[in-house]
CSV table of N, CA and C in Angstrom, one decimal:
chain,number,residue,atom,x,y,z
A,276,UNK,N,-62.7,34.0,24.1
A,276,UNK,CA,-61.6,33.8,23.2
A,276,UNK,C,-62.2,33.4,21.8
A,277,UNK,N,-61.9,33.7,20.8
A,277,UNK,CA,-62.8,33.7,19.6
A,277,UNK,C,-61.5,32.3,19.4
A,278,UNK,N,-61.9,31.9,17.9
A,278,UNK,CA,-61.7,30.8,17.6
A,278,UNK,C,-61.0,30.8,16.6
A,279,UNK,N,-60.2,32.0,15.9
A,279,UNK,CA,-58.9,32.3,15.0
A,279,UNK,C,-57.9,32.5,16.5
A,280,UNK,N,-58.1,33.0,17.0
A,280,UNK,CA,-57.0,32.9,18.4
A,280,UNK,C,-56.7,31.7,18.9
A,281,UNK,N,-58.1,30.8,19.3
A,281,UNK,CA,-57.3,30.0,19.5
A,281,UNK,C,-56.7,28.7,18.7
A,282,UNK,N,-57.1,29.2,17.2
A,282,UNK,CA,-56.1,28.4,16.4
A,282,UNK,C,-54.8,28.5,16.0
A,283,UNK,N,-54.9,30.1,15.8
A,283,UNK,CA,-53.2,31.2,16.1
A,283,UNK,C,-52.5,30.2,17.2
A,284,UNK,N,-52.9,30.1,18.2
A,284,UNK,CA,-52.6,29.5,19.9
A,284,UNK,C,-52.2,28.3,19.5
A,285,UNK,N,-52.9,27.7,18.8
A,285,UNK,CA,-52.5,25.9,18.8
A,285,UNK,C,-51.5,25.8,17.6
A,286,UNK,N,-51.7,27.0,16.1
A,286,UNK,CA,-50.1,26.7,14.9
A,286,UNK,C,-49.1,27.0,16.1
A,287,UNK,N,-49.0,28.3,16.7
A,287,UNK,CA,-47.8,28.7,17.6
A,287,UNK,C,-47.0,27.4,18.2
A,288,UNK,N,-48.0,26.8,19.0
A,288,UNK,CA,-47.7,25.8,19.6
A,288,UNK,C,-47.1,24.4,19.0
A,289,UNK,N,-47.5,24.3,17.9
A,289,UNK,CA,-47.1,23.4,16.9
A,289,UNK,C,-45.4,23.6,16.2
A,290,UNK,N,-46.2,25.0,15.9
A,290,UNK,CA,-44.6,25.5,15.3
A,290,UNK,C,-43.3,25.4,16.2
A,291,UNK,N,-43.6,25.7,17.5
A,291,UNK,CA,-42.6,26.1,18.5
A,291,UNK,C,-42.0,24.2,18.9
A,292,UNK,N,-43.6,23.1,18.6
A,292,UNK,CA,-42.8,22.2,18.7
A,292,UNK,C,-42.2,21.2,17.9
A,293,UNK,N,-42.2,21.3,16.6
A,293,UNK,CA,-41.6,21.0,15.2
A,293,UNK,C,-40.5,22.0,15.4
A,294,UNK,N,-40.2,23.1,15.8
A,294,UNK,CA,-38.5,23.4,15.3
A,294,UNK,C,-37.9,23.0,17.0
A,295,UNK,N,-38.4,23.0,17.9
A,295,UNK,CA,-37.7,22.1,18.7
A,295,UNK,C,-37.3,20.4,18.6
A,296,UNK,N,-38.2,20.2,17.8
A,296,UNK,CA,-37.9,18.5,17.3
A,296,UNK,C,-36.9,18.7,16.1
A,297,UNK,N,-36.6,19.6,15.4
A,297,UNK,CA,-36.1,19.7,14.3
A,297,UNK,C,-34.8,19.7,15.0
A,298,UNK,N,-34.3,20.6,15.6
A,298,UNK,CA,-33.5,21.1,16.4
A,298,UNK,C,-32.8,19.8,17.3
A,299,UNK,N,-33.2,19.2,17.6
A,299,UNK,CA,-33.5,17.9,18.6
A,299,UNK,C,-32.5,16.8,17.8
A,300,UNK,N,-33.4,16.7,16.9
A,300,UNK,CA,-32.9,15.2,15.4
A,300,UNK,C,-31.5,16.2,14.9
A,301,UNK,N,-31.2,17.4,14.6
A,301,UNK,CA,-29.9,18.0,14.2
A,301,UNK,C,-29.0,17.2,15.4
A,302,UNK,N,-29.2,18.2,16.7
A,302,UNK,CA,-28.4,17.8,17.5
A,302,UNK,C,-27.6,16.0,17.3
A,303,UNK,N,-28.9,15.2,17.0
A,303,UNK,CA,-28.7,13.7,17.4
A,303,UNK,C,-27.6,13.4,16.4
A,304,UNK,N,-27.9,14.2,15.1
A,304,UNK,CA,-26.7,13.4,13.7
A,304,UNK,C,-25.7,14.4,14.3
A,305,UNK,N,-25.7,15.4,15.0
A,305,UNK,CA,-24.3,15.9,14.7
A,305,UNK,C,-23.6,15.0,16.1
A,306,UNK,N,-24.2,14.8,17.2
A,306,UNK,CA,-23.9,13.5,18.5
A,306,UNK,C,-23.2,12.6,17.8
A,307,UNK,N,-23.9,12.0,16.5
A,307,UNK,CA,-23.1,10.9,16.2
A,307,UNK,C,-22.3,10.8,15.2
A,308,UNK,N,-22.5,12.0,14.5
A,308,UNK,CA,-20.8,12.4,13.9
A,308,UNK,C,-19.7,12.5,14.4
A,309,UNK,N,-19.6,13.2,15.8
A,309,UNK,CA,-19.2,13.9,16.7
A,309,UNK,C,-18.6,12.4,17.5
A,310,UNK,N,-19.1,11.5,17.9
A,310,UNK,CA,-18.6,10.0,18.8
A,310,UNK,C,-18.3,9.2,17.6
A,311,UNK,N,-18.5,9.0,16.4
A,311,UNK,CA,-18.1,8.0,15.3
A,311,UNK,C,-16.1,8.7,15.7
A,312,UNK,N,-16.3,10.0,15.1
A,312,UNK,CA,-14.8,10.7,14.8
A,312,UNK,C,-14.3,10.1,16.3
A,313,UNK,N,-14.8,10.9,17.3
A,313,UNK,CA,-13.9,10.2,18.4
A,313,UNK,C,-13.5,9.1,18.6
A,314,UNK,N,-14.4,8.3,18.0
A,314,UNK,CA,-14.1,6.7,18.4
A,314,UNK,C,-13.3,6.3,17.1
A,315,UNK,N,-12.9,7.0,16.2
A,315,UNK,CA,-12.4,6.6,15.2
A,315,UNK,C,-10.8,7.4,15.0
A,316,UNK,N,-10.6,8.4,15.9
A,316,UNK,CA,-9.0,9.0,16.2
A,316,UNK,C,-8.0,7.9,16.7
A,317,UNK,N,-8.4,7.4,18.0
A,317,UNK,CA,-7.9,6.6,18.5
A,317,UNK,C,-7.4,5.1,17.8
A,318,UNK,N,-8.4,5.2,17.0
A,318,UNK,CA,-8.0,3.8,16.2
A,318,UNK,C,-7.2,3.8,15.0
A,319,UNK,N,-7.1,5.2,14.3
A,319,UNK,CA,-6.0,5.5,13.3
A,319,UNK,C,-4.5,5.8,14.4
A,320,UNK,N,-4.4,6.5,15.2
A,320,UNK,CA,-3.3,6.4,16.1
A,320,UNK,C,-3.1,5.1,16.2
A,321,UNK,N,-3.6,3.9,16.8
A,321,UNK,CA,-3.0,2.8,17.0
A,321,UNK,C,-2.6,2.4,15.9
A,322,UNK,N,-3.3,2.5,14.3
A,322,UNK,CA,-2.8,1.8,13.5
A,322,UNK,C,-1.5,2.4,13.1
A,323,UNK,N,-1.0,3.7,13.7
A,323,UNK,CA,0.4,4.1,13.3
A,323,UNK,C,0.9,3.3,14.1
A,324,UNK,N,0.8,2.6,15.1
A,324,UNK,CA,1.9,2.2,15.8
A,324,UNK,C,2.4,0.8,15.6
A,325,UNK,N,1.5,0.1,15.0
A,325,UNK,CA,1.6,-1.7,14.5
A,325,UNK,C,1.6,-0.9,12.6
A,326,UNK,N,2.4,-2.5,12.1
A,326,UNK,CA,2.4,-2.4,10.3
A,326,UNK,C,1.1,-2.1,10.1
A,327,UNK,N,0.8,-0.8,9.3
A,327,UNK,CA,0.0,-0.7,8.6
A,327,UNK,C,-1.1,-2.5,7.6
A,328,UNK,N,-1.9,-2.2,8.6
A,328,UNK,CA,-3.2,-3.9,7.9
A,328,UNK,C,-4.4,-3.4,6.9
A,329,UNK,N,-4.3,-3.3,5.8
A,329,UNK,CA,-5.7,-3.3,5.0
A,329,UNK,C,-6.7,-3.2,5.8
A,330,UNK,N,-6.8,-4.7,6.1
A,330,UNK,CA,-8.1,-5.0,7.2
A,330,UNK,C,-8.5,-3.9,8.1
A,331,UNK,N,-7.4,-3.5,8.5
A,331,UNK,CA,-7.5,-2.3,9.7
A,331,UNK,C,-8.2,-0.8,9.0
A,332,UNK,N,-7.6,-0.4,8.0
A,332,UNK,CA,-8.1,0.1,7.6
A,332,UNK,C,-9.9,0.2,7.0
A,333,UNK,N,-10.2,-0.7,6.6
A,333,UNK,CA,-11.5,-1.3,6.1
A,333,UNK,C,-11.9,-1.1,7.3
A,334,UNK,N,-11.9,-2.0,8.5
A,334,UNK,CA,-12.6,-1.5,9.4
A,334,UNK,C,-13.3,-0.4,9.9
A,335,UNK,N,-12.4,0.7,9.9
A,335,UNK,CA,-12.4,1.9,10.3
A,335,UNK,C,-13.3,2.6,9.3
A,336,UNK,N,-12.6,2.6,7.8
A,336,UNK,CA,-13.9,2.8,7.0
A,336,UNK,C,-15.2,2.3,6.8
A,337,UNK,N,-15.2,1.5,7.2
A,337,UNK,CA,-16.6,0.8,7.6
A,337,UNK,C,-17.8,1.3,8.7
A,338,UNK,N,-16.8,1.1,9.6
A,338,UNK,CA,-17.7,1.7,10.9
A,338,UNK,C,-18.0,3.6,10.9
A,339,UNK,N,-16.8,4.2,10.8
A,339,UNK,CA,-17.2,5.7,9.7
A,339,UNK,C,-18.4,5.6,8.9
A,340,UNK,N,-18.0,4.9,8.0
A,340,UNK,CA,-19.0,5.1,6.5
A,340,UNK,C,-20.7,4.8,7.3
A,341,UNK,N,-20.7,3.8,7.6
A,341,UNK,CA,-22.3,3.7,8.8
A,341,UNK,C,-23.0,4.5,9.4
A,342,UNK,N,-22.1,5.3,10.5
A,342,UNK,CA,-22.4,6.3,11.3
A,342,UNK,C,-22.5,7.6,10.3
A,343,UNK,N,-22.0,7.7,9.1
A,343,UNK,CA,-22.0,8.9,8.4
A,343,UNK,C,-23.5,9.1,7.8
A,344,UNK,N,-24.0,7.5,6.9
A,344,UNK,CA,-25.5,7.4,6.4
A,344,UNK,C,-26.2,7.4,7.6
A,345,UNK,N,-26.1,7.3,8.4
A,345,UNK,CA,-27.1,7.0,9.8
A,345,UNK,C,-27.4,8.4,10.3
A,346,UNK,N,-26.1,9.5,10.1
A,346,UNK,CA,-26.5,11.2,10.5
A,346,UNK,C,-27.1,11.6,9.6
A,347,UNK,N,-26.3,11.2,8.1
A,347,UNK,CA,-27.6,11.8,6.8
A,347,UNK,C,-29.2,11.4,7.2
A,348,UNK,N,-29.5,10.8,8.0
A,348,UNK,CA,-30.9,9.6,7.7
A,348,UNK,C,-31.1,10.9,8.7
A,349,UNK,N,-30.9,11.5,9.9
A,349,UNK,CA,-31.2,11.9,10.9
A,349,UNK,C,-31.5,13.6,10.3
A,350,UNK,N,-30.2,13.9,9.5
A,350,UNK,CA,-30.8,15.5,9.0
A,350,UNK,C,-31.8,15.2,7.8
A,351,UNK,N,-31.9,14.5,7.4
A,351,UNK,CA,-33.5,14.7,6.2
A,351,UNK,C,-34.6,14.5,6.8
A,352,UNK,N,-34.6,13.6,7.9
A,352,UNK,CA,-35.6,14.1,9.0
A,352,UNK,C,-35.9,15.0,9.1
A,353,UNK,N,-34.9,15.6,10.0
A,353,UNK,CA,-34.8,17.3,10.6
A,353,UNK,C,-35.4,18.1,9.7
A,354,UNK,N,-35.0,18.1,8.1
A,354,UNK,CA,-35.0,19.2,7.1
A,354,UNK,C,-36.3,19.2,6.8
A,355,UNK,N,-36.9,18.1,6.8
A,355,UNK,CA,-38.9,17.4,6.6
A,355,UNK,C,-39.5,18.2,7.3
A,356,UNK,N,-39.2,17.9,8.6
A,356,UNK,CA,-39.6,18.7,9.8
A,356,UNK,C,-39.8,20.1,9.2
A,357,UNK,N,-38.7,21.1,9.3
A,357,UNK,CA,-38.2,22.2,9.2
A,357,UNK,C,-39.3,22.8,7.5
A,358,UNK,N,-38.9,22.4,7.0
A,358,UNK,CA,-39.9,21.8,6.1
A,358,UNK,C,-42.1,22.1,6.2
A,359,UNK,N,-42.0,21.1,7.3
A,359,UNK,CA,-43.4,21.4,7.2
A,359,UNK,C,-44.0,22.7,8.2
A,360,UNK,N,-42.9,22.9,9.1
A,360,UNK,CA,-43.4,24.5,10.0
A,360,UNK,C,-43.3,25.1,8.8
A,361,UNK,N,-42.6,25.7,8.0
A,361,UNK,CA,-42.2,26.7,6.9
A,361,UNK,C,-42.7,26.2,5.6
A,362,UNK,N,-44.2,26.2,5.6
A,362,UNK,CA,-44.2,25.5,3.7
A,362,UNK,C,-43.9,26.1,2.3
A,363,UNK,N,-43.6,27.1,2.7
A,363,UNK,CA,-43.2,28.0,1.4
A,363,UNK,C,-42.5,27.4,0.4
A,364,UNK,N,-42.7,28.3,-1.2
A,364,UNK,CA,-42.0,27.4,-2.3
A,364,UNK,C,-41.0,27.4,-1.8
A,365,UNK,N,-39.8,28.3,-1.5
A,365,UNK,CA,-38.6,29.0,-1.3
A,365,UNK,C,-38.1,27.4,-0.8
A,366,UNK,N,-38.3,27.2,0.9
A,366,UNK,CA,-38.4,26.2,1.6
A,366,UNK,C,-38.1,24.5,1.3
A,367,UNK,N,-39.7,24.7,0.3
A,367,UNK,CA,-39.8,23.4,-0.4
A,367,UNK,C,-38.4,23.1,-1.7
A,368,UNK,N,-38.3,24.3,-2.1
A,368,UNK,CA,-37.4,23.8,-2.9
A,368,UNK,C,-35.7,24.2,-2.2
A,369,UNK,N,-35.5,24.7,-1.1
A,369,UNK,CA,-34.5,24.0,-0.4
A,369,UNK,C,-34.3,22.7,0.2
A,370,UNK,N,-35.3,22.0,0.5
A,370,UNK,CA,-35.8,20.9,0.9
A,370,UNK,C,-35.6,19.6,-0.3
A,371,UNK,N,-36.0,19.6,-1.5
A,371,UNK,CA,-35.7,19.2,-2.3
A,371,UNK,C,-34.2,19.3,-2.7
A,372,UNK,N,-33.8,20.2,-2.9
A,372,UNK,CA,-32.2,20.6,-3.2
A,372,UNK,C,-31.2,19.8,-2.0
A,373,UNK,N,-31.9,20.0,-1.1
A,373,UNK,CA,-30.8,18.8,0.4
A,373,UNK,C,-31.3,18.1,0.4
A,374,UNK,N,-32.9,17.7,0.0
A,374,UNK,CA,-32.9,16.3,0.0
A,374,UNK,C,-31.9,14.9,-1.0
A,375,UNK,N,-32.1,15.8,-1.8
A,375,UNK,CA,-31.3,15.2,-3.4
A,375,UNK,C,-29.8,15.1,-3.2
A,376,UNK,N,-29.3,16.1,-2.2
A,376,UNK,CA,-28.0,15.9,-2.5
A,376,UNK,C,-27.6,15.0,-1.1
A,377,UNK,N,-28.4,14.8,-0.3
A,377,UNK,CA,-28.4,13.9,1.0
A,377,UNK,C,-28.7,12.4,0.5
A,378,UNK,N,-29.4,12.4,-0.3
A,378,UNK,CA,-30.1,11.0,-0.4
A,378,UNK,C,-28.7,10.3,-1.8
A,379,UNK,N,-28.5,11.3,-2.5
A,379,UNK,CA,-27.2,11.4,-3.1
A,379,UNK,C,-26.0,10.4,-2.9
A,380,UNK,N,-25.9,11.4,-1.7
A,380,UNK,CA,-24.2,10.7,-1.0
A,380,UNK,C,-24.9,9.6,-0.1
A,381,UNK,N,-25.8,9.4,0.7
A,381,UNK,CA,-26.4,8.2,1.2
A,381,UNK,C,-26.3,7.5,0.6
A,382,UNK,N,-26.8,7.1,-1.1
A,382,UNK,CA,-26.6,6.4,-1.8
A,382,UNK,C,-25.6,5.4,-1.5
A,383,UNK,N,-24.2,6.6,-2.2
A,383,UNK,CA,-23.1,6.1,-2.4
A,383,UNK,C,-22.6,5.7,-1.3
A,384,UNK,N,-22.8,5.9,-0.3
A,384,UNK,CA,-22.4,6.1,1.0
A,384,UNK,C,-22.6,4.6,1.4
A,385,UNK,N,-23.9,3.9,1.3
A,385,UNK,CA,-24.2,3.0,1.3
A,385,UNK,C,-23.9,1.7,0.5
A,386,UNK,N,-23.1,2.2,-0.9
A,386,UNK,CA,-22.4,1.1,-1.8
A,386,UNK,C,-21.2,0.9,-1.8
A,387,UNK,N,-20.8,2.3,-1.1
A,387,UNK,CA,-19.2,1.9,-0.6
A,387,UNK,C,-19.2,0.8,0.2
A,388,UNK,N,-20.3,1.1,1.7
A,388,UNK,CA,-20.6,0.6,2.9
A,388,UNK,C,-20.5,-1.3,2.5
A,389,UNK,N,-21.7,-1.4,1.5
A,389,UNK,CA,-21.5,-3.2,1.0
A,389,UNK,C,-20.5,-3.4,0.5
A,390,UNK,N,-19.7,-2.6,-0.4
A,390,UNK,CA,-18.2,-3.3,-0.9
A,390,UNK,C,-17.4,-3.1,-0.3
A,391,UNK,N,-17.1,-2.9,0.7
A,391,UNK,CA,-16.4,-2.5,1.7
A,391,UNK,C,-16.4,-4.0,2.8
A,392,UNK,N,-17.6,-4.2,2.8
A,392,UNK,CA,-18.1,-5.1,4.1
A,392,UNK,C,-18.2,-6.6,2.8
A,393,UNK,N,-18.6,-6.4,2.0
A,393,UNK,CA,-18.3,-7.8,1.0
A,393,UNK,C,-16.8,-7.9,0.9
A,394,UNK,N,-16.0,-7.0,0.9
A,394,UNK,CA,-14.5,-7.1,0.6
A,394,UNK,C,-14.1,-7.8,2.3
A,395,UNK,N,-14.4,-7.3,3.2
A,395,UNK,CA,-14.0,-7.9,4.5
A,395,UNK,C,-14.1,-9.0,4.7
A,396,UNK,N,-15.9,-9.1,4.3
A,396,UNK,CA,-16.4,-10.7,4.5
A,396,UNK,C,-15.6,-11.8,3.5
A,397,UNK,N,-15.4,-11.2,2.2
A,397,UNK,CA,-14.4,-12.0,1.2
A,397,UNK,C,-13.5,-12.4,1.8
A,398,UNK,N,-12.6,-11.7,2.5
A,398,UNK,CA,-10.8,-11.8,2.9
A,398,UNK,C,-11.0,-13.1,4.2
A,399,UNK,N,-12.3,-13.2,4.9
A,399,UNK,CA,-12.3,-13.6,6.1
A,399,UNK,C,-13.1,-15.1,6.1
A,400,UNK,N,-13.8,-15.3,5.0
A,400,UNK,CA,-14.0,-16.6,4.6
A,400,UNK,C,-13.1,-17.7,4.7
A,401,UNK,N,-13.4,-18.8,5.0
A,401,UNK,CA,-12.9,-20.3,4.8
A,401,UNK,C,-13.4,-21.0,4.0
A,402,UNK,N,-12.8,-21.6,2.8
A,402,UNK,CA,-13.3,-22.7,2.6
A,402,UNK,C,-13.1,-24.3,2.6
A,403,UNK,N,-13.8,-25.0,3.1
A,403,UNK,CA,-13.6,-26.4,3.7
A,403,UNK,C,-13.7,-27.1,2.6
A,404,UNK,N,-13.1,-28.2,2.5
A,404,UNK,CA,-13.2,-29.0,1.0
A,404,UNK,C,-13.2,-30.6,1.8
């Protein structure tokens, strides 16, 4: 076996296991987009059925807003990955263009996330005098 073959043999092998991991880490953020919502139906139905609470609300947004940056964190993985089997400009500058608009709403995603959780922690304080 000459020794471009068996380097052919070992990118193949590489390639085949980078878009299976890529593939892998998608699955995982769309898993937990997928169980955040479910776990989060249930809890908007109950809040129809008691007065409408702020608090209840916030919560829900909260725990949402978390699981949402947590699946962004999981597809810019993936895209990295995807990414480095395929290095083409084309690619790279797909890659850049989702990275930017992932890292984007992550951002925000994550300053909602503290004023949201500072607004909770605010309401729920005591102070002793």
């Amino acid at each position: 076996m000459h020794s471009s073959n068996i380097i052919s043999t070992i990118e193949h092998s590489l390639f085949e296991l980078a878009l299976c991991l890529k593939l892998s880490i998608e699955g995982i953020a769309i898993f937990i987009i997928a169980f955040s919502i479910l776990r989060t139906i249930p809890k908007i139905i109950y809040s129809h059925k008691k007065p409408r609470s702020e608090d209840f609300y916030i919560s829900i947004r909260l725990d949402l807003g978390l699981s949402l940056a947590l699946s962004l964190e999981f597809l810019l993985a993936a895209d990295i990955i995807g990414t480095a089997i395929s290095p083409g400009w084309e690619a790279i500058g797909v890659l850049a263009a989702t990275a930017g608009i992932r890292t984007f709403l992550n951002y925000f995603l994550q300053k909602e996330v503290k004023r949201i959780r500072t607004r909770k922690i605010g309401k729920t304080k005591t102070i002793f005098i």
